[in-house]
CSV table of C-alpha atoms and ligand atoms in Angstrom, one decimal:
chain,number,residue,atom,x,y,z
A,1,UNK,CA,-16.6,-6.3,21.4
A,2,UNK,CA,-14.3,-7.8,18.5
A,3,UNK,CA,-13.0,-4.4,17.9
A,4,UNK,CA,-12.2,-3.6,21.5
A,5,UNK,CA,-10.5,-7.0,22.0
A,6,UNK,CA,-8.4,-6.1,18.8
A,7,UNK,CA,-7.4,-2.8,20.0
A,8,UNK,CA,-5.9,-4.5,23.1
A,9,UNK,CA,-3.5,-6.1,21.2
A,10,UNK,CA,-0.9,-4.5,18.8
A,11,UNK,CA,-2.1,-4.6,15.3
A,12,UNK,CA,-0.1,-3.3,12.6
A,13,UNK,CA,-0.6,-2.8,8.9
A,14,UNK,CA,2.5,-3.5,6.9
A,15,UNK,CA,2.8,-2.4,3.2
A,16,UNK,CA,5.7,-3.4,1.1
A,17,UNK,CA,6.2,-2.0,-2.5
A,18,UNK,CA,7.0,-4.1,-5.4
A,19,UNK,CA,10.6,-3.0,-5.8
A,20,UNK,CA,11.3,-4.0,-2.2
A,21,UNK,CA,9.7,-7.2,-2.4
A,22,UNK,CA,11.5,-8.3,-5.7
A,23,UNK,CA,14.9,-7.3,-4.1
A,24,UNK,CA,14.3,-8.7,-0.5
A,25,UNK,CA,11.2,-10.8,-0.4
A,26,UNK,CA,12.5,-13.5,2.0
A,27,UNK,CA,14.0,-11.0,4.5
A,28,UNK,CA,10.5,-9.1,4.5
A,29,UNK,CA,8.5,-12.2,5.0
A,30,UNK,CA,10.9,-13.5,7.7
A,31,UNK,CA,10.8,-10.3,9.6
A,32,UNK,CA,7.1,-10.4,9.4
A,33,UNK,CA,6.7,-14.0,10.5
A,34,UNK,CA,9.1,-13.5,13.4
A,35,UNK,CA,6.9,-10.8,14.8
A,36,UNK,CA,3.7,-12.8,14.4
A,37,UNK,CA,5.4,-15.7,16.3
A,38,UNK,CA,6.0,-13.2,19.1
A,39,UNK,CA,2.3,-12.4,19.0
A,40,UNK,CA,2.0,-9.1,17.0
A,41,UNK,CA,-1.0,-9.1,14.6
A,42,UNK,CA,-0.4,-8.1,11.2
A,43,UNK,CA,-2.1,-7.4,8.1
A,44,UNK,CA,0.3,-7.3,5.0
A,45,UNK,CA,-0.6,-5.4,2.0
A,46,UNK,CA,1.7,-5.8,-1.3
A,47,UNK,CA,2.3,-3.7,-4.3
A,48,UNK,CA,3.8,-5.2,-7.4
A,49,UNK,CA,3.6,-2.3,-10.2
A,50,UNK,CA,6.9,-3.3,-11.9
A,51,UNK,CA,6.0,-7.1,-11.9
A,52,UNK,CA,2.6,-5.9,-13.8
A,53,UNK,CA,4.7,-3.8,-16.0
A,54,UNK,CA,6.9,-6.7,-17.0
A,55,UNK,CA,4.1,-9.0,-17.8
A,56,UNK,CA,2.1,-6.3,-19.7
A,57,UNK,CA,5.2,-6.0,-21.8
A,58,UNK,CA,5.6,-9.7,-22.3
A,59,UNK,CA,2.0,-10.1,-23.8
A,60,UNK,CA,2.5,-6.7,-25.8
A,61,UNK,CA,0.4,-4.4,-23.7
A,62,UNK,CA,1.9,-1.0,-23.3
A,63,UNK,CA,2.0,0.3,-19.7
A,64,UNK,CA,0.9,4.0,-19.2
A,65,UNK,CA,1.3,6.4,-16.4
A,66,UNK,CA,-0.7,9.5,-15.7
A,67,UNK,CA,-0.1,12.4,-13.5
A,68,UNK,CA,-2.9,14.1,-11.4
A,69,UNK,CA,-3.1,18.1,-11.2
A,70,UNK,CA,-2.0,17.2,-7.4
A,71,UNK,CA,1.2,15.7,-8.8
A,72,UNK,CA,0.5,12.2,-8.0
A,73,UNK,CA,1.5,9.6,-10.5
A,74,UNK,CA,-0.7,6.5,-11.1
A,75,UNK,CA,-0.9,3.5,-13.5
A,76,UNK,CA,-3.5,3.9,-16.2
A,77,UNK,CA,-5.6,0.8,-16.4
A,78,UNK,CA,-7.7,0.0,-19.4
A,79,UNK,CA,-9.6,-3.3,-19.8
A,80,UNK,CA,-6.5,-5.5,-21.2
A,81,UNK,CA,-4.4,-3.8,-18.6
A,82,UNK,CA,-6.7,-4.8,-15.8
A,83,UNK,CA,-6.5,-8.5,-16.9
A,84,UNK,CA,-2.8,-8.6,-16.4
A,85,UNK,CA,-3.0,-6.5,-13.3
A,86,UNK,CA,-5.3,-9.0,-11.7
A,87,UNK,CA,-3.3,-12.0,-12.8
A,88,UNK,CA,-0.1,-10.7,-11.5
A,89,UNK,CA,-1.4,-9.1,-8.4
A,90,UNK,CA,-4.0,-11.6,-7.1
A,91,UNK,CA,-2.3,-14.6,-8.7
A,92,UNK,CA,1.4,-14.7,-8.9
A,93,UNK,CA,2.6,-12.0,-6.3
A,94,UNK,CA,-0.3,-12.7,-3.7
A,95,UNK,CA,0.1,-16.5,-3.9
A,96,UNK,CA,4.0,-16.4,-3.7
A,97,UNK,CA,3.9,-14.5,-0.7
A,98,UNK,CA,1.2,-16.6,0.9
A,99,UNK,CA,3.2,-19.8,0.2
A,100,UNK,CA,6.5,-18.5,1.5
A,101,UNK,CA,4.7,-17.2,4.9
A,102,UNK,CA,3.0,-20.6,5.3
A,103,UNK,CA,6.4,-22.2,4.9
A,104,UNK,CA,7.6,-19.9,7.8
A,105,UNK,CA,5.0,-21.3,9.9
A,106,UNK,CA,2.3,-18.3,9.7
A,107,UNK,CA,-1.2,-19.2,8.6
A,108,UNK,CA,-1.2,-16.7,5.7
A,109,UNK,CA,-4.5,-16.2,3.6
A,110,UNK,CA,-4.4,-14.1,0.4
A,111,UNK,CA,-7.2,-11.8,-0.5
A,112,UNK,CA,-8.4,-9.1,-2.8
A,113,UNK,CA,-10.8,-6.5,-1.9
A,114,UNK,CA,-13.3,-8.5,-4.0
A,115,UNK,CA,-13.3,-11.3,-1.7
A,116,UNK,CA,-16.5,-10.9,0.5
A,117,UNK,CA,-16.3,-7.5,-1.3
A,118,UNK,CA,-14.4,-6.2,1.7
A,119,UNK,CA,-12.7,-3.2,-0.1
A,120,UNK,CA,-15.4,-1.1,-1.8
A,121,UNK,CA,-14.0,1.4,-4.4
A,122,UNK,CA,-15.6,3.8,-6.7
A,123,UNK,CA,-14.6,3.6,-10.3
A,124,UNK,CA,-13.5,6.9,-11.7
A,125,UNK,CA,-15.6,7.7,-14.8
A,126,UNK,CA,-13.4,10.5,-15.7
A,127,UNK,CA,-10.0,11.7,-14.6
A,128,UNK,CA,-8.2,15.0,-14.8
A,129,UNK,CA,-4.6,14.4,-15.7
A,130,UNK,CA,-1.9,16.9,-16.7
A,131,UNK,CA,-0.6,16.4,-20.3
A,132,UNK,CA,3.0,16.8,-21.6
A,133,UNK,CA,2.6,20.5,-21.5
A,134,UNK,CA,1.2,20.5,-18.0
A,135,UNK,CA,-2.2,21.4,-19.2
A,136,UNK,CA,-5.3,19.8,-17.7
A,137,UNK,CA,-6.8,17.2,-19.6
A,138,UNK,CA,-10.1,15.0,-19.0
A,139,UNK,CA,-10.0,11.4,-20.0
A,140,UNK,CA,-12.0,8.2,-19.3
A,141,UNK,CA,-11.2,7.0,-15.9
A,142,UNK,CA,-10.5,3.3,-17.0
A,143,UNK,CA,-10.5,0.6,-14.2
A,144,UNK,CA,-8.9,2.5,-11.3
A,145,UNK,CA,-10.9,2.9,-8.0
A,146,UNK,CA,-10.9,5.2,-5.3
A,147,UNK,CA,-11.6,3.3,-2.1
A,148,UNK,CA,-14.7,4.2,-0.4
A,149,UNK,CA,-15.1,1.7,2.4
A,150,UNK,CA,-13.2,-1.2,4.0
A,151,UNK,CA,-15.2,-3.6,5.9
A,152,UNK,CA,-13.0,-4.6,9.0
A,153,UNK,CA,-15.1,-7.6,9.9
A,154,UNK,CA,-13.8,-10.2,7.6
A,155,UNK,CA,-10.0,-9.2,8.6
A,156,UNK,CA,-11.2,-9.1,12.3
A,157,UNK,CA,-12.5,-12.6,12.1
A,158,UNK,CA,-9.4,-13.9,10.4
A,159,UNK,CA,-7.0,-12.1,12.7
A,160,UNK,CA,-8.7,-13.3,15.8
A,161,UNK,CA,-8.6,-16.9,14.5
A,162,UNK,CA,-4.8,-16.5,14.1
A,163,UNK,CA,-4.6,-16.0,10.4
A,164,UNK,CA,-2.4,-13.3,8.8
A,165,UNK,CA,-4.4,-11.7,5.7
A,166,UNK,CA,-2.1,-10.8,2.8
A,167,UNK,CA,-4.0,-8.2,0.6
A,168,UNK,CA,-3.5,-7.5,-3.1
A,169,UNK,CA,-4.3,-3.9,-4.1
A,170,UNK,CA,-7.6,-4.8,-6.0
A,171,UNK,CA,-10.9,-3.6,-5.0
A,172,UNK,CA,-14.6,-4.5,-5.7
A,173,UNK,CA,-16.4,-1.8,-7.9
A,174,UNK,CA,-20.0,-0.8,-7.6
A,175,UNK,CA,-21.0,-2.6,-10.7
A,176,UNK,CA,-19.2,-5.8,-9.6
A,177,UNK,CA,-16.0,-4.9,-11.4
A,178,UNK,CA,-12.4,-5.6,-10.3
A,179,UNK,CA,-10.5,-2.4,-9.9
A,180,UNK,CA,-6.9,-1.4,-9.5
A,181,UNK,CA,-6.4,0.4,-6.4
A,182,UNK,CA,-3.2,2.1,-5.3
A,183,UNK,CA,-1.6,-0.3,-2.5
A,184,UNK,CA,-0.5,2.7,-0.3
A,185,UNK,CA,-4.2,3.8,-0.4
A,186,UNK,CA,-5.4,0.3,0.4
A,187,UNK,CA,-3.0,-0.1,3.3
A,188,UNK,CA,-4.2,3.3,4.8
A,189,UNK,CA,-7.8,2.8,4.4
A,190,UNK,CA,-7.4,-0.8,5.9
A,191,UNK,CA,-5.3,0.7,8.9
A,192,UNK,CA,-8.1,3.2,9.4
A,193,UNK,CA,-10.9,1.0,9.4
A,194,UNK,CA,-9.5,-1.8,11.6
A,195,UNK,CA,-8.0,0.9,13.9
A,196,UNK,CA,-4.6,-0.4,13.7
A,197,UNK,CA,-2.1,1.0,16.0
A,198,UNK,CA,0.7,1.7,13.4
A,199,UNK,CA,1.0,1.8,9.7
A,200,UNK,CA,4.3,0.8,8.3
A,201,UNK,CA,5.1,1.3,4.7
A,202,UNK,CA,8.2,-0.4,3.3
A,203,UNK,CA,9.8,0.8,0.2
A,204,UNK,CA,13.2,0.9,-1.6
A,205,UNK,CA,14.6,3.9,0.1
A,206,UNK,CA,15.4,4.4,3.7
A,207,UNK,CA,12.7,6.8,4.3
A,208,UNK,CA,11.6,10.4,3.3
A,209,UNK,CA,14.6,12.3,1.9
A,210,UNK,CA,14.6,16.1,2.3
A,211,UNK,CA,17.5,17.5,0.4
A,212,UNK,CA,19.1,14.0,0.3
A,213,UNK,CA,19.0,13.9,4.0
A,214,UNK,CA,16.8,11.3,5.7
A,215,UNK,CA,13.9,13.1,7.8
A,216,UNK,CA,13.6,11.1,11.1
A,217,UNK,CA,10.6,12.6,12.1
A,218,UNK,CA,7.7,14.8,10.2
A,219,UNK,CA,5.0,16.3,12.0
A,220,UNK,CA,1.7,16.4,10.3
A,221,UNK,CA,1.8,20.2,10.2
A,222,UNK,CA,5.1,20.2,8.5
A,223,UNK,CA,3.9,18.1,5.5
A,224,UNK,CA,2.5,21.1,3.5
A,225,UNK,CA,5.9,23.0,3.9
A,226,UNK,CA,7.9,19.9,2.6
A,227,UNK,CA,5.6,18.9,-0.1
A,228,UNK,CA,7.6,20.6,-2.9
A,229,UNK,CA,10.8,18.5,-1.8
A,230,UNK,CA,8.9,15.2,-2.0
A,231,UNK,CA,8.6,13.5,-5.5
A,232,UNK,CA,6.5,10.8,-7.2
A,233,UNK,CA,5.9,7.6,-5.1
A,234,UNK,CA,7.0,9.0,-1.9
A,235,UNK,CA,4.5,12.0,-2.0
A,236,UNK,CA,1.6,9.5,-2.1
A,237,UNK,CA,3.0,7.7,1.0
A,238,UNK,CA,3.3,10.9,3.1
A,239,UNK,CA,0.0,11.8,2.1
A,240,UNK,CA,-1.4,8.6,3.3
A,241,UNK,CA,0.6,8.4,6.4
A,242,UNK,CA,-0.8,11.9,7.3
A,243,UNK,CA,-4.4,10.9,6.7
A,244,UNK,CA,-4.2,7.8,8.9
A,245,UNK,CA,-3.1,9.7,12.0
A,246,UNK,CA,-6.0,12.1,11.6
A,247,UNK,CA,-8.2,8.9,12.0
A,248,UNK,CA,-6.8,7.4,15.0
A,249,UNK,CA,-3.7,5.5,14.0
A,250,UNK,CA,-0.9,6.2,16.5
A,251,UNK,CA,2.0,6.3,14.1
A,252,UNK,CA,2.9,5.9,10.7
A,253,UNK,CA,6.4,5.0,9.5
A,254,UNK,CA,8.0,4.9,6.1
A,255,UNK,CA,11.2,2.8,6.1
A,256,UNK,CA,13.3,0.6,4.0
A,257,UNK,CA,12.3,-2.8,2.9
A,258,UNK,CA,15.8,-3.6,1.6
A,259,UNK,CA,17.5,-4.3,4.8
A,260,UNK,CA,17.8,-7.6,6.8
A,261,UNK,CA,15.1,-7.1,9.3
A,262,UNK,CA,12.6,-4.4,7.9
A,263,UNK,CA,10.2,-4.7,10.8
A,264,UNK,CA,12.6,-3.4,13.2
A,265,UNK,CA,11.4,-0.2,12.2
A,266,UNK,CA,8.7,-0.8,14.7
A,267,UNK,CA,10.9,-1.0,17.4
A,268,UNK,CA,14.0,1.0,16.7
A,269,UNK,CA,14.7,4.4,15.6
A,270,UNK,CA,15.1,4.0,11.8
A,271,UNK,CA,13.1,5.4,8.8
A,272,UNK,CA,10.8,8.4,8.8
A,273,UNK,CA,8.2,8.5,11.6
A,274,UNK,CA,5.2,10.7,10.8
A,275,UNK,CA,3.4,12.0,14.0
A,276,UNK,CA,0.8,14.3,15.1
A,277,UNK,CA,3.4,15.7,17.6
A,278,UNK,CA,6.9,15.4,18.0
B,1,ADP,P1,6.8,1.5,-3.9
B,1,ADP,O1,6.9,0.6,-5.0
B,1,ADP,O2,7.5,1.2,-2.4
B,1,ADP,O3,5.4,2.1,-3.6
B,1,ADP,P2,7.4,4.1,-5.1
B,1,ADP,O4,8.4,4.2,-6.4
B,1,ADP,O5,6.1,4.3,-5.5
B,1,ADP,O6,7.8,2.9,-4.3
B,1,ADP,O7,8.1,5.1,-4.0
B,1,ADP,C1,9.3,5.3,-3.6
B,1,ADP,C2,10.1,6.1,-4.3
B,1,ADP,O8,9.8,7.5,-4.1
B,1,ADP,C3,11.6,6.1,-4.2
B,1,ADP,O9,12.3,5.0,-4.8
B,1,ADP,C4,12.2,7.4,-4.6
B,1,ADP,O10,12.6,7.3,-5.8
B,1,ADP,C5,10.7,8.1,-4.7
B,1,ADP,N1,11.0,9.6,-4.0
B,1,ADP,C6,10.7,10.7,-4.6
B,1,ADP,N2,10.9,11.7,-3.6
B,1,ADP,C7,11.4,11.3,-2.6
B,1,ADP,C8,12.0,11.6,-1.4
B,1,ADP,N3,11.7,13.0,-1.0
B,1,ADP,N4,12.4,10.8,-0.4
B,1,ADP,C9,12.6,9.6,-0.7
B,1,ADP,N5,12.1,9.0,-1.9
B,1,ADP,C10,11.5,9.8,-2.8
B,2,MG,MG1,4.2,3.1,-5.2
């Protein structure tokens, strides 16, 4: 009943990366608030990797990144890095966003996946990475999680009461631990579980560039062919955008978070639209 009610309204999951937020937070949040005022239901997921890196450097923790055999680059999170990650993501960034949205008249409420345990992830005990010579190497997985389940109930209750959930990319592990999860993955899993109509990923470029030209539309069956032309950061977004379409989300969009009204990508032909059919 709750789910069918939600489906009747437009529900959009919007994700913004850390760099876009750092450069354009006020416009991004104004753009969200204006759509909420017009009756759109939004769940907002934020990143913030660069801010985490800055704070790590401040307290003398050296940030590390690893690349998987599939060519996906991720932050490597050990115990100390997890502390900074949680402080910055769930604290500084999440609460700044919430405070600004509330100021814009939106009832924003900040959450991590540990709140009510609504994003459950499995901690990777071991991970395979590529070393400097492109050779596979197995290392301990640290505190990085692979999202297994998003319980839509909490989000549904909040949205139906007029709240706008603002989600930090932190999940709840099987042993009760906090885990670093990728924000693109979190947005995608949330969109799937809540049966969002659209997933909008805002980043610091205008969309997917293929040989320096914006691809306005990418069909899911073209993704394999284009993979070699898409690098770190963007390759993960394209993968997530493709997955959500296969589980019922109608459209995924990758667009600029640096413009004045980034959510106009929902209404106008800007950015890259990833679709099942053209
Ligand atoms: P975010 O913080 O928004 O998640 P990422 O750095 O993870 O941002 O991903 C966006 C980045 O992906 C861009 O800044 C760009 O440098 C990189 N990128 C790699 N390949 C492409 C491509 N083909 N088209 C556009 N951006 C690309
Ligand atoms: Mg990223």
